[in-house]
Amino acid sequence: HTVEIKGGSVLGGILGESELAVNSLHHQAIRDLGAGYTASAIAPDGVIEAIERPDAPFMLGVQWHPEYTWKTLETDFNLWKSFVEAAAKVKQAR
């Protein structure tokens, strides 16, 4: 199914997309966001498919499985790439 990516979100900046087809296989979902978290992707049925925390150095969670398709989908590769780059920045700062 597709998800709508919120404009101005960290996720939107990483993916460069406003809508994305994802391979969501979950049977659980977020109902209520914790303090400081925002929904950055929503499915057509209203299910939150991605969250982030804009005040954190890097906090992004998705409900789909980019580990299955990172070799074939640039968007999923870019999710992994952004995670590795964020980890490298933390290591360099130590």
Short mmCIF file of N, CA, C and O in Angstrom, two decimals:
data_model
loop_
_atom_site.label_atom_id
_atom_site.label_comp_id
_atom_site.label_asym_id
_atom_site.label_seq_id
_atom_site.Cartn_x
_atom_site.Cartn_y
_atom_site.Cartn_z
N HIS A 1 0.83 -1.18 0.00
CA HIS A 1 0.00 0.00 0.00
C HIS A 1 0.87 1.24 0.00
O HIS A 1 2.09 1.15 0.15
N THR A 2 0.26 2.38 -0.13
CA THR A 2 1.00 3.64 -0.14
C THR A 2 0.94 4.31 1.22
O THR A 2 0.09 4.00 2.05
N VAL A 3 1.88 5.22 1.42
CA VAL A 3 1.86 6.08 2.60
C VAL A 3 2.07 7.51 2.12
O VAL A 3 2.75 7.75 1.12
N GLU A 4 1.46 8.44 2.82
CA GLU A 4 1.68 9.86 2.55
C GLU A 4 2.78 10.35 3.48
O GLU A 4 2.70 10.18 4.69
N ILE A 5 3.82 10.92 2.89
CA ILE A 5 4.94 11.44 3.66
C ILE A 5 4.68 12.91 3.95
O ILE A 5 4.40 13.70 3.06
N LYS A 6 4.76 13.28 5.22
CA LYS A 6 4.49 14.67 5.61
C LYS A 6 5.59 15.60 5.09
O LYS A 6 6.78 15.32 5.26
N GLY A 7 5.17 16.69 4.49
CA GLY A 7 6.10 17.70 4.00
C GLY A 7 6.89 18.31 5.14
O GLY A 7 6.36 18.51 6.23
N GLY A 8 8.17 18.58 4.92
CA GLY A 8 9.02 19.18 5.94
C GLY A 8 9.53 18.21 6.98
O GLY A 8 10.26 18.60 7.89
N SER A 9 9.17 16.93 6.86
CA SER A 9 9.62 15.94 7.84
C SER A 9 11.05 15.48 7.52
O SER A 9 11.53 15.62 6.39
N VAL A 10 11.71 14.93 8.52
CA VAL A 10 13.02 14.32 8.31
C VAL A 10 12.89 13.21 7.27
O VAL A 10 13.70 13.10 6.35
N LEU A 11 11.86 12.39 7.41
CA LEU A 11 11.63 11.29 6.47
C LEU A 11 11.48 11.80 5.05
O LEU A 11 12.07 11.26 4.11
N GLY A 12 10.69 12.85 4.88
CA GLY A 12 10.51 13.43 3.55
C GLY A 12 11.81 13.92 2.96
O GLY A 12 12.07 13.76 1.76
N GLY A 13 12.66 14.49 3.80
CA GLY A 13 13.96 14.95 3.34
C GLY A 13 14.86 13.81 2.90
O GLY A 13 15.59 13.92 1.92
N ILE A 14 14.79 12.69 3.61
CA ILE A 14 15.60 11.52 3.26
C ILE A 14 15.10 10.87 1.98
O ILE A 14 15.89 10.52 1.10
N LEU A 15 13.79 10.73 1.87
CA LEU A 15 13.22 10.00 0.73
C LEU A 15 13.04 10.86 -0.51
O LEU A 15 13.04 10.35 -1.62
N GLY A 16 12.81 12.16 -0.30
CA GLY A 16 12.55 13.03 -1.44
C GLY A 16 11.23 12.73 -2.13
O GLY A 16 11.06 12.97 -3.31
N GLU A 17 10.29 12.20 -1.37
CA GLU A 17 8.98 11.79 -1.91
C GLU A 17 7.86 12.32 -1.00
O GLU A 17 8.06 12.50 0.19
N SER A 18 6.68 12.51 -1.58
CA SER A 18 5.52 12.87 -0.78
C SER A 18 4.55 11.69 -0.63
O SER A 18 3.65 11.70 0.20
N GLU A 19 4.76 10.67 -1.46
CA GLU A 19 3.98 9.43 -1.38
C GLU A 19 4.89 8.29 -1.76
O GLU A 19 5.75 8.43 -2.63
N LEU A 20 4.68 7.14 -1.12
CA LEU A 20 5.57 6.01 -1.34
C LEU A 20 4.79 4.72 -1.19
O LEU A 20 3.95 4.59 -0.29
N ALA A 21 5.05 3.76 -2.06
CA ALA A 21 4.51 2.41 -1.91
C ALA A 21 5.44 1.65 -0.98
O ALA A 21 6.65 1.66 -1.17
N VAL A 22 4.87 1.01 0.06
CA VAL A 22 5.68 0.31 1.05
C VAL A 22 5.21 -1.14 1.21
O VAL A 22 4.09 -1.49 0.85
N ASN A 23 6.09 -1.95 1.78
CA ASN A 23 5.80 -3.36 2.01
C ASN A 23 5.47 -3.60 3.48
O ASN A 23 6.16 -4.32 4.17
N SER A 24 4.44 -3.00 3.93
CA SER A 24 4.05 -3.05 5.33
C SER A 24 3.41 -4.40 5.65
O SER A 24 2.44 -4.80 5.02
N LEU A 25 3.96 -5.09 6.65
CA LEU A 25 3.49 -6.43 7.01
C LEU A 25 3.06 -6.54 8.47
O LEU A 25 2.95 -7.63 8.99
N HIS A 26 2.86 -5.43 9.11
CA HIS A 26 2.62 -5.44 10.56
C HIS A 26 1.20 -5.80 10.93
O HIS A 26 0.28 -5.71 10.13
N HIS A 27 1.05 -6.22 12.17
CA HIS A 27 -0.29 -6.45 12.73
C HIS A 27 -0.49 -5.60 13.99
O HIS A 27 -1.49 -5.74 14.68
N GLN A 28 0.46 -4.72 14.27
CA GLN A 28 0.34 -3.77 15.36
C GLN A 28 0.68 -2.39 14.82
O GLN A 28 1.40 -2.27 13.83
N ALA A 29 0.16 -1.37 15.46
CA ALA A 29 0.41 -0.01 14.99
C ALA A 29 0.38 0.95 16.17
O ALA A 29 -0.17 0.64 17.23
N ILE A 30 0.93 2.12 15.95
CA ILE A 30 0.92 3.17 16.96
C ILE A 30 -0.45 3.84 16.96
O ILE A 30 -0.94 4.25 15.91
N ARG A 31 -1.05 3.94 18.13
CA ARG A 31 -2.32 4.65 18.25
C ARG A 31 -2.08 6.06 18.76
O ARG A 31 -2.60 7.03 18.23
N ASP A 32 -1.29 6.16 19.81
CA ASP A 32 -1.02 7.45 20.45
C ASP A 32 0.48 7.71 20.44
O ASP A 32 1.26 6.89 20.94
N LEU A 33 0.86 8.85 19.90
CA LEU A 33 2.27 9.23 19.87
C LEU A 33 2.74 9.69 21.24
O LEU A 33 2.00 10.35 21.97
N GLY A 34 3.97 9.35 21.60
CA GLY A 34 4.56 9.84 22.83
C GLY A 34 4.90 11.32 22.70
O GLY A 34 4.99 11.86 21.59
N ALA A 35 5.13 11.95 23.82
CA ALA A 35 5.48 13.38 23.84
C ALA A 35 6.74 13.62 23.01
O ALA A 35 7.72 12.89 23.14
N GLY A 36 6.68 14.61 22.15
CA GLY A 36 7.83 14.99 21.33
C GLY A 36 7.92 14.28 20.00
O GLY A 36 8.72 14.66 19.15
N TYR A 37 7.14 13.23 19.80
CA TYR A 37 7.17 12.48 18.54
C TYR A 37 6.12 13.00 17.58
O TYR A 37 5.06 13.47 18.00
N THR A 38 6.41 12.90 16.29
CA THR A 38 5.44 13.29 15.27
C THR A 38 5.29 12.15 14.27
O THR A 38 6.22 11.37 14.05
N ALA A 39 4.12 12.06 13.69
CA ALA A 39 3.88 11.09 12.62
C ALA A 39 4.40 11.70 11.32
O ALA A 39 4.04 12.82 10.98
N SER A 40 5.25 10.97 10.63
CA SER A 40 5.81 11.50 9.38
C SER A 40 5.33 10.74 8.15
O SER A 40 5.60 11.17 7.03
N ALA A 41 4.61 9.64 8.34
CA ALA A 41 3.99 8.92 7.22
C ALA A 41 2.70 8.27 7.72
O ALA A 41 2.68 7.67 8.80
N ILE A 42 1.66 8.41 6.92
CA ILE A 42 0.34 7.89 7.27
C ILE A 42 -0.20 7.09 6.09
O ILE A 42 -0.12 7.54 4.94
N ALA A 43 -0.76 5.92 6.38
CA ALA A 43 -1.41 5.10 5.35
C ALA A 43 -2.80 5.66 5.05
O ALA A 43 -3.36 6.41 5.85
N PRO A 44 -3.38 5.28 3.91
CA PRO A 44 -4.72 5.76 3.57
C PRO A 44 -5.78 5.43 4.62
O PRO A 44 -6.76 6.15 4.77
N ASP A 45 -5.58 4.34 5.38
CA ASP A 45 -6.55 3.97 6.42
C ASP A 45 -6.30 4.69 7.74
O ASP A 45 -6.96 4.43 8.73
N GLY A 46 -5.33 5.62 7.75
CA GLY A 46 -5.06 6.40 8.95
C GLY A 46 -4.00 5.82 9.87
O GLY A 46 -3.65 6.44 10.88
N VAL A 47 -3.47 4.64 9.55
CA VAL A 47 -2.44 4.03 10.38
C VAL A 47 -1.14 4.82 10.25
O VAL A 47 -0.72 5.16 9.15
N ILE A 48 -0.54 5.10 11.38
CA ILE A 48 0.77 5.78 11.40
C ILE A 48 1.81 4.78 10.93
O ILE A 48 1.97 3.70 11.52
N GLU A 49 2.52 5.12 9.87
CA GLU A 49 3.52 4.22 9.28
C GLU A 49 4.96 4.66 9.54
O GLU A 49 5.88 3.89 9.29
N ALA A 50 5.16 5.89 10.01
CA ALA A 50 6.50 6.35 10.37
C ALA A 50 6.39 7.44 11.43
O ALA A 50 5.45 8.22 11.42
N ILE A 51 7.36 7.43 12.34
CA ILE A 51 7.43 8.46 13.37
C ILE A 51 8.84 9.02 13.41
O ILE A 51 9.80 8.38 12.96
N GLU A 52 8.94 10.22 13.95
CA GLU A 52 10.25 10.82 14.15
C GLU A 52 10.17 11.77 15.33
O GLU A 52 9.08 12.12 15.79
N ARG A 53 11.34 12.16 15.78
CA ARG A 53 11.43 13.14 16.86
C ARG A 53 12.35 14.24 16.38
O ARG A 53 13.57 14.08 16.38
N PRO A 54 11.78 15.34 15.94
CA PRO A 54 12.57 16.40 15.31
C PRO A 54 13.66 17.00 16.20
O PRO A 54 14.65 17.49 15.69
N ASP A 55 13.50 16.95 17.52
CA ASP A 55 14.50 17.55 18.40
C ASP A 55 15.66 16.61 18.73
O ASP A 55 16.60 16.98 19.41
N ALA A 56 15.63 15.38 18.23
CA ALA A 56 16.70 14.41 18.45
C ALA A 56 17.69 14.45 17.29
O ALA A 56 17.32 14.81 16.17
N PRO A 57 18.94 14.08 17.54
CA PRO A 57 19.92 14.07 16.45
C PRO A 57 19.49 13.15 15.29
O PRO A 57 19.63 13.50 14.14
N PHE A 58 18.94 11.99 15.60
CA PHE A 58 18.39 11.10 14.58
C PHE A 58 17.48 10.10 15.27
O PHE A 58 17.94 9.23 16.01
N MET A 59 16.19 10.25 15.07
CA MET A 59 15.21 9.32 15.62
C MET A 59 14.12 9.18 14.58
O MET A 59 13.33 10.10 14.36
N LEU A 60 14.13 8.04 13.91
CA LEU A 60 13.18 7.78 12.85
C LEU A 60 12.80 6.31 12.90
O LEU A 60 13.67 5.45 12.99
N GLY A 61 11.51 6.02 12.88
CA GLY A 61 11.04 4.64 12.86
C GLY A 61 10.00 4.46 11.79
O GLY A 61 9.15 5.33 11.60
N VAL A 62 10.09 3.35 11.06
CA VAL A 62 9.11 3.05 10.01
C VAL A 62 8.46 1.70 10.28
O VAL A 62 9.08 0.82 10.87
N GLN A 63 7.24 1.54 9.84
CA GLN A 63 6.50 0.30 10.02
C GLN A 63 6.71 -0.67 8.86
O GLN A 63 6.26 -1.80 8.94
N TRP A 64 7.35 -0.22 7.79
CA TRP A 64 7.59 -1.15 6.68
C TRP A 64 8.98 -1.75 6.82
O TRP A 64 9.66 -1.55 7.82
N HIS A 65 9.40 -2.52 5.84
CA HIS A 65 10.62 -3.30 5.96
C HIS A 65 11.65 -2.95 4.88
O HIS A 65 11.81 -3.67 3.90
N PRO A 66 12.39 -1.84 5.09
CA PRO A 66 13.40 -1.46 4.11
C PRO A 66 14.55 -2.46 4.03
O PRO A 66 15.29 -2.47 3.04
N GLU A 67 14.70 -3.31 5.02
CA GLU A 67 15.77 -4.31 4.98
C GLU A 67 15.52 -5.37 3.89
O GLU A 67 16.44 -6.05 3.47
N TYR A 68 14.27 -5.49 3.44
CA TYR A 68 13.97 -6.44 2.37
C TYR A 68 14.29 -5.89 0.99
O TYR A 68 14.55 -6.65 0.07
N THR A 69 14.21 -4.57 0.83
CA THR A 69 14.25 -4.01 -0.53
C THR A 69 15.32 -2.94 -0.72
O THR A 69 15.31 -2.24 -1.73
N TRP A 70 16.27 -2.81 0.19
CA TRP A 70 17.27 -1.76 0.08
C TRP A 70 18.16 -1.92 -1.15
O TRP A 70 18.70 -0.94 -1.64
N LYS A 71 18.28 -3.13 -1.66
CA LYS A 71 19.10 -3.35 -2.86
C LYS A 71 18.39 -2.92 -4.14
O LYS A 71 19.04 -2.67 -5.14
N THR A 72 17.07 -2.86 -4.11
CA THR A 72 16.31 -2.58 -5.33
C THR A 72 15.57 -1.25 -5.31
O THR A 72 15.20 -0.76 -6.38
N LEU A 73 15.31 -0.70 -4.14
CA LEU A 73 14.57 0.57 -4.05
C LEU A 73 15.47 1.66 -3.48
O LEU A 73 15.95 1.54 -2.34
N GLU A 74 15.68 2.70 -4.23
CA GLU A 74 16.54 3.80 -3.78
C GLU A 74 16.03 4.42 -2.48
O GLU A 74 16.82 4.79 -1.61
N THR A 75 14.73 4.53 -2.35
CA THR A 75 14.17 5.13 -1.12
C THR A 75 14.56 4.30 0.10
O THR A 75 14.95 4.86 1.13
N ASP A 76 14.45 2.99 0.02
CA ASP A 76 14.80 2.14 1.16
C ASP A 76 16.31 2.14 1.40
O ASP A 76 16.76 2.13 2.55
N PHE A 77 17.10 2.18 0.34
CA PHE A 77 18.55 2.33 0.49
C PHE A 77 18.86 3.63 1.23
O PHE A 77 19.71 3.66 2.13
N ASN A 78 18.17 4.71 0.87
CA ASN A 78 18.43 6.01 1.49
C ASN A 78 18.07 6.02 2.98
O ASN A 78 18.69 6.76 3.75
N LEU A 79 17.08 5.22 3.39
CA LEU A 79 16.79 5.11 4.82
C LEU A 79 17.99 4.53 5.56
O LEU A 79 18.41 5.06 6.59
N TRP A 80 18.54 3.46 5.04
CA TRP A 80 19.72 2.84 5.66
C TRP A 80 20.91 3.77 5.62
O TRP A 80 21.66 3.89 6.60
N LYS A 81 21.11 4.41 4.49
CA LYS A 81 22.24 5.33 4.33
C LYS A 81 22.16 6.45 5.37
O LYS A 81 23.16 6.80 6.00
N SER A 82 20.97 7.00 5.58
CA SER A 82 20.82 8.09 6.55
C SER A 82 21.11 7.61 7.96
O SER A 82 21.69 8.34 8.77
N PHE A 83 20.73 6.38 8.28
CA PHE A 83 21.01 5.82 9.60
C PHE A 83 22.52 5.66 9.80
O PHE A 83 23.07 6.04 10.84
N VAL A 84 23.20 5.11 8.81
CA VAL A 84 24.65 4.90 8.90
C VAL A 84 25.38 6.25 9.02
O VAL A 84 26.31 6.40 9.82
N GLU A 85 24.94 7.23 8.23
CA GLU A 85 25.57 8.56 8.31
C GLU A 85 25.38 9.19 9.68
O GLU A 85 26.29 9.81 10.22
N ALA A 86 24.20 9.03 10.26
CA ALA A 86 23.94 9.58 11.60
C ALA A 86 24.81 8.88 12.64
O ALA A 86 25.36 9.53 13.54
N ALA A 87 24.97 7.57 12.51
CA ALA A 87 25.82 6.83 13.44
C ALA A 87 27.27 7.27 13.31
O ALA A 87 27.99 7.40 14.31
N ALA A 88 27.72 7.52 12.10
CA ALA A 88 29.10 7.96 11.86
C ALA A 88 29.35 9.32 12.51
O ALA A 88 30.42 9.56 13.08
N LYS A 89 28.35 10.21 12.46
CA LYS A 89 28.50 11.53 13.09
C LYS A 89 28.66 11.39 14.60
O LYS A 89 29.46 12.10 15.22
N VAL A 90 27.91 10.49 15.21
CA VAL A 90 28.01 10.26 16.65
C VAL A 90 29.39 9.72 16.98
O VAL A 90 30.04 10.16 17.93
N LYS A 91 29.88 8.78 16.19
CA LYS A 91 31.19 8.20 16.44
C LYS A 91 32.29 9.27 16.31
O LYS A 91 33.21 9.30 17.10
N GLN A 92 32.19 10.14 15.31
CA GLN A 92 33.18 11.17 15.11
C GLN A 92 33.18 12.19 16.26
O GLN A 92 34.21 12.77 16.58
N ALA A 93 32.03 12.39 16.84
CA ALA A 93 31.90 13.37 17.93
C ALA A 93 32.46 12.86 19.24
O ALA A 93 32.68 13.64 20.17
N ARG A 94 32.74 11.58 19.33
CA ARG A 94 33.23 10.99 20.59
C ARG A 94 34.67 11.29 20.84
O ARG A 94 35.52 11.49 20.19
#
